[in-house]
Amino acid sequence: MQKPTVLVTRRWPAAVEQQLAETYNVELNRTDRPLTSAEFRDAILRYDAVLPTVTDKIGPQALDVSKPRTKIFANYGVGYSHIDLESAKSHGIAITNTPDVLSECTADLAMTLMLMVARRASDGERELRSGAWDGWRPTHLIGTKVSGKTLGIVGFGRIGQEMARRAHHGFGMDIVVYNRSPVRPDVLAQYNATQVSTIEELLPQCDFVSLHCPGGEANTKLINSQRLDLMKPDAILINTARGEVVDEAALAQSLQYETIGGAALDVFEREPAINPVLAQCENVVMLPHLGSATREARQAMGFRVLDNLNDFFEGRAPRDRVA
Ligand code: DGY
């Protein structure tokens, strides 16, 4: 039997590319250049499987073909709001993602961001590297204490829970949770967390608010100016979820007028473009979408795609099928 043909849209960890090449008739993207919509349309006419990632916008345009050959988008990444589910469904294309294997590393990065913004780590490093540091003094670069404060978590899936574990057990923080569906009491009990039924109820209670919900239309601008106004004046917003979840213009305004204490962002509405007003704000820490960027997570994500692909082509239900 002929091996299925597979297109990988970006460079992946070498061990995974090698394994893919042994198992499938694979086309790797050695240049790492993102594909255009036209190249996507061509790809879904030519390959049995396309392996996209979170920066590949697979909208209705890219899927505007009459008879695709592709039967599965085995996505490298947990988020899949970049894929137009309706169009994929209309072609009968299955979609899988890569949950679990990046939860710890993404929560580690959310903690990193929370500590960086609270303790003014970026300000300090910039000052030191520019040669402007003139020594210790009692009033120098004063930040905010993290330990023992209240953390609000929006979206209590795997990553949200890993964040709660670190914050509660490592930093003694009180955890308040907003989640679309009720969280099992035994899960909440692991972090001594309280679930509230609206975001409006969560925001005024929290010193830090960390977003861990999915992106996509349903959550676009979930954090808007009205909700930002509900945060405490010194509270800090952390976003490692998806850029579209926060109304960036509204956030930039809250930061400019200091109606909140600060923000720490790993994801942006129009990545890699950064809102110029936001870029001017002093009280924000920004990283270039590094949530899962560890050797361990990125390799595990690749092998998880491979598992999904093997299941699919060997006639089993892929464990991470999301559509
Ligand atoms: C994802 O997987 O959705 C992240 O944003 C990249 O790891």
Short mmCIF file of C-alpha atoms in Angstrom, two decimals, residues 16-321:
data_model
loop_
_atom_site.label_atom_id
_atom_site.label_comp_id
_atom_site.label_asym_id
_atom_site.label_seq_id
_atom_site.Cartn_x
_atom_site.Cartn_y
_atom_site.Cartn_z
CA VAL A 16 9.72 14.54 14.76
CA GLU A 17 10.50 15.48 11.16
CA GLN A 18 12.68 12.38 10.93
CA GLN A 19 9.97 10.11 12.32
CA LEU A 20 7.39 11.63 9.98
CA ALA A 21 9.68 11.06 7.01
CA GLU A 22 10.10 7.38 7.97
CA THR A 23 6.37 6.80 8.27
CA TYR A 24 4.86 8.95 5.51
CA ASN A 25 5.54 10.31 2.09
CA VAL A 26 6.28 13.68 3.61
CA GLU A 27 7.03 17.14 2.24
CA LEU A 28 8.88 19.26 4.82
CA ASN A 29 9.07 23.05 4.72
CA ARG A 30 12.83 23.43 4.99
CA THR A 31 12.69 27.21 4.42
CA ASP A 32 10.17 27.69 7.29
CA ARG A 33 8.38 30.31 5.19
CA PRO A 34 4.62 30.55 5.97
CA LEU A 35 2.34 29.32 3.18
CA THR A 36 0.05 31.74 1.34
CA SER A 37 -3.71 31.07 0.94
CA ALA A 38 -3.06 30.03 -2.69
CA GLU A 39 -0.39 27.54 -1.56
CA PHE A 40 -2.85 26.12 0.98
CA ARG A 41 -5.51 25.65 -1.66
CA ASP A 42 -2.95 23.84 -3.79
CA ALA A 43 -1.83 21.74 -0.80
CA ILE A 44 -5.30 20.47 0.06
CA LEU A 45 -5.72 19.34 -3.53
CA ARG A 46 -2.41 17.42 -3.46
CA TYR A 47 -1.84 15.93 0.02
CA ASP A 48 -3.76 13.35 2.06
CA ALA A 49 -2.88 15.22 5.26
CA VAL A 50 -1.81 18.79 5.96
CA LEU A 51 -0.02 19.49 9.26
CA PRO A 52 -0.56 23.19 9.96
CA THR A 53 0.26 25.20 13.03
CA VAL A 54 -1.30 28.06 14.97
CA THR A 55 0.01 30.85 12.72
CA ASP A 56 -1.43 29.32 9.53
CA LYS A 57 -4.67 31.17 8.83
CA ILE A 58 -6.88 28.54 7.22
CA GLY A 59 -9.96 30.62 6.50
CA PRO A 60 -12.77 30.12 3.96
CA GLN A 61 -10.50 31.48 1.19
CA ALA A 62 -7.81 28.87 1.76
CA LEU A 63 -10.50 26.18 1.79
CA ASP A 64 -12.31 27.42 -1.31
CA VAL A 65 -11.74 24.31 -3.49
CA SER A 66 -14.21 21.84 -4.95
CA LYS A 67 -12.62 18.42 -4.37
CA PRO A 68 -9.89 18.41 -1.73
CA ARG A 69 -7.64 15.38 -1.40
CA THR A 70 -6.84 16.26 2.22
CA LYS A 71 -8.72 14.22 4.79
CA ILE A 72 -7.12 15.56 7.97
CA PHE A 73 -5.57 18.76 9.35
CA ALA A 74 -3.40 17.37 12.14
CA ASN A 75 -2.66 20.68 13.84
CA TYR A 76 0.59 21.33 15.71
CA GLY A 77 -0.73 23.33 18.69
CA VAL A 78 -3.58 23.16 21.14
CA GLY A 79 -5.45 26.20 19.74
CA TYR A 80 -7.29 25.73 16.47
CA SER A 81 -9.21 28.99 16.12
CA HIS A 82 -7.07 29.72 13.02
CA ILE A 83 -8.94 26.98 11.11
CA ASP A 84 -12.39 27.70 9.69
CA LEU A 85 -14.26 24.74 11.18
CA GLU A 86 -17.38 25.13 9.01
CA SER A 87 -15.45 25.05 5.72
CA ALA A 88 -13.31 22.13 6.92
CA LYS A 89 -16.44 20.29 8.00
CA SER A 90 -18.17 20.92 4.68
CA HIS A 91 -15.25 19.12 2.99
CA GLY A 92 -15.32 16.32 5.59
CA ILE A 93 -11.78 17.20 6.74
CA ALA A 94 -11.01 15.98 10.28
CA ILE A 95 -9.10 18.26 12.67
CA THR A 96 -6.88 17.24 15.59
CA ASN A 97 -4.84 19.33 18.05
CA THR A 98 -2.10 18.75 20.67
CA PRO A 99 -3.45 19.28 24.21
CA ASP A 100 -1.84 18.19 27.53
CA VAL A 101 1.79 18.09 26.41
CA LEU A 102 2.21 21.87 26.56
CA SER A 103 0.07 22.65 29.61
CA GLU A 104 2.89 22.74 32.16
CA CYS A 105 5.22 24.83 29.99
CA THR A 106 2.48 27.31 29.11
CA ALA A 107 1.57 27.68 32.78
CA ASP A 108 5.28 28.12 33.59
CA LEU A 109 5.38 30.99 31.11
CA ALA A 110 2.22 32.58 32.52
CA MET A 111 3.91 32.48 35.95
CA THR A 112 7.05 33.99 34.41
CA LEU A 113 5.00 36.85 32.98
CA MET A 114 3.14 37.41 36.24
CA LEU A 115 6.40 37.64 38.18
CA MET A 116 8.11 39.77 35.53
CA VAL A 117 5.39 42.41 35.48
CA ALA A 118 4.78 42.40 39.23
CA ARG A 119 8.50 42.66 40.07
CA ARG A 120 9.40 44.96 37.17
CA ALA A 121 11.94 42.50 35.82
CA SER A 122 11.94 43.94 32.28
CA ASP A 123 12.40 47.51 33.58
CA GLY A 124 15.30 46.33 35.71
CA GLU A 125 17.01 44.42 32.94
CA ARG A 126 16.63 47.30 30.48
CA GLU A 127 18.09 49.72 33.01
CA LEU A 128 21.02 47.46 33.82
CA ARG A 129 21.89 46.67 30.19
CA SER A 130 21.71 50.35 29.21
CA GLY A 131 24.28 51.15 31.87
CA ALA A 132 21.81 53.39 33.76
CA TRP A 133 21.80 51.42 37.05
CA ASP A 134 23.47 53.48 39.73
CA GLY A 135 23.10 51.07 42.64
CA TRP A 136 20.67 49.86 45.30
CA ARG A 137 18.38 52.30 47.04
CA PRO A 138 15.20 51.79 49.12
CA THR A 139 12.90 53.33 46.53
CA HIS A 140 14.34 51.78 43.39
CA LEU A 141 12.01 49.93 40.92
CA ILE A 142 9.39 49.05 43.49
CA GLY A 143 6.98 46.36 42.35
CA THR A 144 4.07 44.42 43.80
CA LYS A 145 4.17 41.34 46.04
CA VAL A 146 2.82 38.19 44.37
CA SER A 147 2.81 35.65 47.22
CA GLY A 148 -0.49 35.39 49.08
CA LYS A 149 -2.44 37.57 46.62
CA THR A 150 -5.65 36.62 44.79
CA LEU A 151 -5.39 35.20 41.28
CA GLY A 152 -8.42 35.05 38.98
CA ILE A 153 -8.25 32.38 36.30
CA VAL A 154 -10.51 32.71 33.25
CA GLY A 155 -10.84 29.27 31.63
CA PHE A 156 -10.12 26.33 33.92
CA GLY A 157 -8.99 23.67 31.46
CA ARG A 158 -5.64 21.90 31.62
CA ILE A 159 -3.48 25.04 31.38
CA GLY A 160 -5.66 27.04 33.79
CA GLN A 161 -5.37 24.23 36.33
CA GLU A 162 -1.58 24.04 35.96
CA MET A 163 -1.49 27.80 36.58
CA ALA A 164 -3.62 27.34 39.71
CA ARG A 165 -1.32 24.56 40.93
CA ARG A 166 1.77 26.76 40.64
CA ALA A 167 0.14 29.88 42.07
CA HIS A 168 -1.61 28.19 44.99
CA HIS A 169 0.93 25.58 46.05
CA GLY A 170 4.04 27.57 45.12
CA PHE A 171 3.01 31.11 45.99
CA GLY A 172 0.16 30.63 48.48
CA MET A 173 -2.26 32.53 46.24
CA ASP A 174 -6.03 32.40 46.63
CA ILE A 175 -7.61 31.13 43.43
CA VAL A 176 -10.91 32.36 41.95
CA VAL A 177 -12.09 30.68 38.77
CA TYR A 178 -14.44 31.57 35.94
CA ASN A 179 -15.21 28.72 33.55
CA ARG A 180 -18.05 28.23 31.03
CA SER A 181 -19.10 24.94 32.62
CA PRO A 182 -19.12 23.95 36.29
CA VAL A 183 -15.77 22.61 37.52
CA ARG A 184 -15.94 19.42 39.61
CA PRO A 185 -15.68 20.19 43.34
CA ASP A 186 -12.79 17.74 43.76
CA VAL A 187 -10.84 19.59 41.05
CA LEU A 188 -11.48 22.99 42.69
CA ALA A 189 -10.52 21.49 46.06
CA GLN A 190 -7.01 20.63 44.77
CA TYR A 191 -6.27 24.37 44.65
CA ASN A 192 -8.74 25.47 47.32
CA ALA A 193 -10.33 27.43 44.45
CA THR A 194 -13.73 29.12 44.31
CA GLN A 195 -15.71 29.14 41.08
CA VAL A 196 -17.81 32.22 40.28
CA SER A 197 -20.54 32.32 37.66
CA THR A 198 -19.59 35.50 35.78
CA ILE A 199 -16.43 37.33 34.77
CA GLU A 200 -18.03 40.43 36.30
CA GLU A 201 -18.00 38.69 39.66
CA LEU A 202 -14.38 37.54 39.30
CA LEU A 203 -12.63 40.74 38.19
CA PRO A 204 -13.17 43.07 41.19
CA GLN A 205 -11.83 40.41 43.61
CA CYS A 206 -8.48 39.79 41.96
CA ASP A 207 -4.97 41.22 42.21
CA PHE A 208 -3.97 39.23 39.12
CA VAL A 209 -6.17 37.88 36.32
CA SER A 210 -4.75 35.21 34.00
CA LEU A 211 -6.53 34.20 30.79
CA HIS A 212 -6.56 30.52 29.81
CA CYS A 213 -9.70 30.21 27.68
CA PRO A 214 -9.73 29.28 23.98
CA GLY A 215 -9.69 31.99 21.29
CA GLY A 216 -12.08 32.16 18.37
CA GLU A 217 -15.26 34.07 17.74
CA ALA A 218 -17.00 33.13 20.99
CA ASN A 219 -14.25 34.70 23.12
CA THR A 220 -13.22 37.61 20.89
CA LYS A 221 -12.77 40.76 23.03
CA LEU A 222 -13.99 38.87 26.11
CA ILE A 223 -11.89 41.37 28.07
CA ASN A 224 -13.24 44.71 26.86
CA SER A 225 -13.21 48.21 28.33
CA GLN A 226 -16.24 47.59 30.57
CA ARG A 227 -14.59 44.54 32.07
CA LEU A 228 -11.19 46.22 32.38
CA ASP A 229 -12.97 48.93 34.38
CA LEU A 230 -14.06 46.26 36.86
CA MET A 231 -10.45 45.35 37.71
CA LYS A 232 -8.84 46.82 40.82
CA PRO A 233 -6.76 49.94 40.01
CA ASP A 234 -3.52 48.08 40.77
CA ALA A 235 -4.53 44.69 39.32
CA ILE A 236 -2.52 43.00 36.58
CA LEU A 237 -3.83 41.18 33.48
CA ILE A 238 -1.88 38.21 32.04
CA ASN A 239 -2.68 36.78 28.62
CA THR A 240 -1.09 33.57 27.37
CA ALA A 241 -4.33 32.40 25.70
CA ARG A 242 -5.06 34.13 22.41
CA GLY A 243 -4.64 37.76 21.34
CA GLU A 244 -8.24 38.16 20.22
CA VAL A 245 -9.52 37.46 23.75
CA VAL A 246 -8.45 40.99 24.80
CA ASP A 247 -9.59 44.23 23.17
CA GLU A 248 -6.07 45.59 22.74
CA ALA A 249 -7.13 49.20 22.11
CA ALA A 250 -9.15 49.15 25.34
CA LEU A 251 -6.25 47.56 27.22
CA ALA A 252 -3.80 50.14 25.87
CA GLN A 253 -6.13 52.87 27.13
CA SER A 254 -6.43 51.29 30.60
CA LEU A 255 -2.64 51.05 30.79
CA GLN A 256 -2.09 54.60 29.52
CA TYR A 257 -4.53 56.07 32.03
CA GLU A 258 -3.33 53.63 34.71
CA THR A 259 -6.83 52.42 35.55
CA ILE A 260 -5.21 49.00 36.04
CA GLY A 261 -1.77 48.25 37.42
CA GLY A 262 -0.24 46.50 34.42
CA ALA A 263 -0.39 43.70 31.89
CA ALA A 264 1.80 40.85 30.71
CA LEU A 265 1.14 39.52 27.24
CA ASP A 266 2.44 36.56 25.26
CA VAL A 267 -0.19 36.77 22.51
CA PHE A 268 -1.53 39.67 20.45
CA GLU A 269 -4.55 40.54 18.32
CA ARG A 270 -2.57 40.91 15.09
CA GLU A 271 0.64 38.98 15.78
CA PRO A 272 3.40 39.60 14.99
CA ALA A 273 2.25 43.24 14.72
CA ILE A 274 2.12 45.01 18.07
CA ASN A 275 -0.39 47.78 18.81
CA PRO A 276 1.85 50.92 18.78
CA VAL A 277 0.10 52.47 21.80
CA LEU A 278 0.61 49.29 23.78
CA ALA A 279 4.27 49.23 22.77
CA GLN A 280 4.70 52.69 24.33
CA CYS A 281 3.17 51.73 27.69
CA GLU A 282 5.65 51.33 30.55
CA ASN A 283 3.50 49.04 32.68
CA VAL A 284 3.34 46.13 30.22
CA VAL A 285 5.63 43.15 29.67
CA MET A 286 5.47 41.51 26.24
CA LEU A 287 6.90 38.23 24.94
CA PRO A 288 6.73 36.85 21.39
CA HIS A 289 4.22 33.95 21.85
CA LEU A 290 6.60 31.72 23.82
CA GLY A 291 4.03 29.75 25.88
CA SER A 292 5.02 26.28 24.66
CA ALA A 293 8.53 27.19 23.54
CA THR A 294 10.59 24.53 25.33
CA ARG A 295 12.47 21.66 23.68
CA GLU A 296 10.36 19.21 25.64
CA ALA A 297 6.94 20.67 24.82
CA ARG A 298 7.66 21.36 21.16
CA GLN A 299 8.94 17.83 20.59
CA ALA A 300 6.03 16.29 22.49
CA MET A 301 3.60 18.38 20.42
CA GLY A 302 5.13 16.96 17.24
CA PHE A 303 4.91 13.37 18.46
CA ARG A 304 1.32 13.98 19.52
CA VAL A 305 0.53 15.05 15.94
CA LEU A 306 2.20 11.87 14.72
CA ASP A 307 0.04 9.75 17.08
CA ASN A 308 -3.08 11.46 15.77
CA LEU A 309 -1.99 10.93 12.20
CA ASN A 310 -1.15 7.25 12.76
CA ASP A 311 -4.53 6.65 14.41
CA PHE A 312 -6.31 8.36 11.54
CA PHE A 313 -4.56 6.48 8.73
CA GLU A 314 -4.70 3.13 10.58
CA GLY A 315 -8.47 3.43 11.00
CA ARG A 316 -8.63 4.31 14.72
CA ALA A 317 -10.28 7.42 16.18
CA PRO A 318 -7.50 9.99 16.85
CA ARG A 319 -7.51 10.82 20.57
CA ASP A 320 -7.33 14.58 19.93
CA ARG A 321 -9.99 14.92 17.26
#
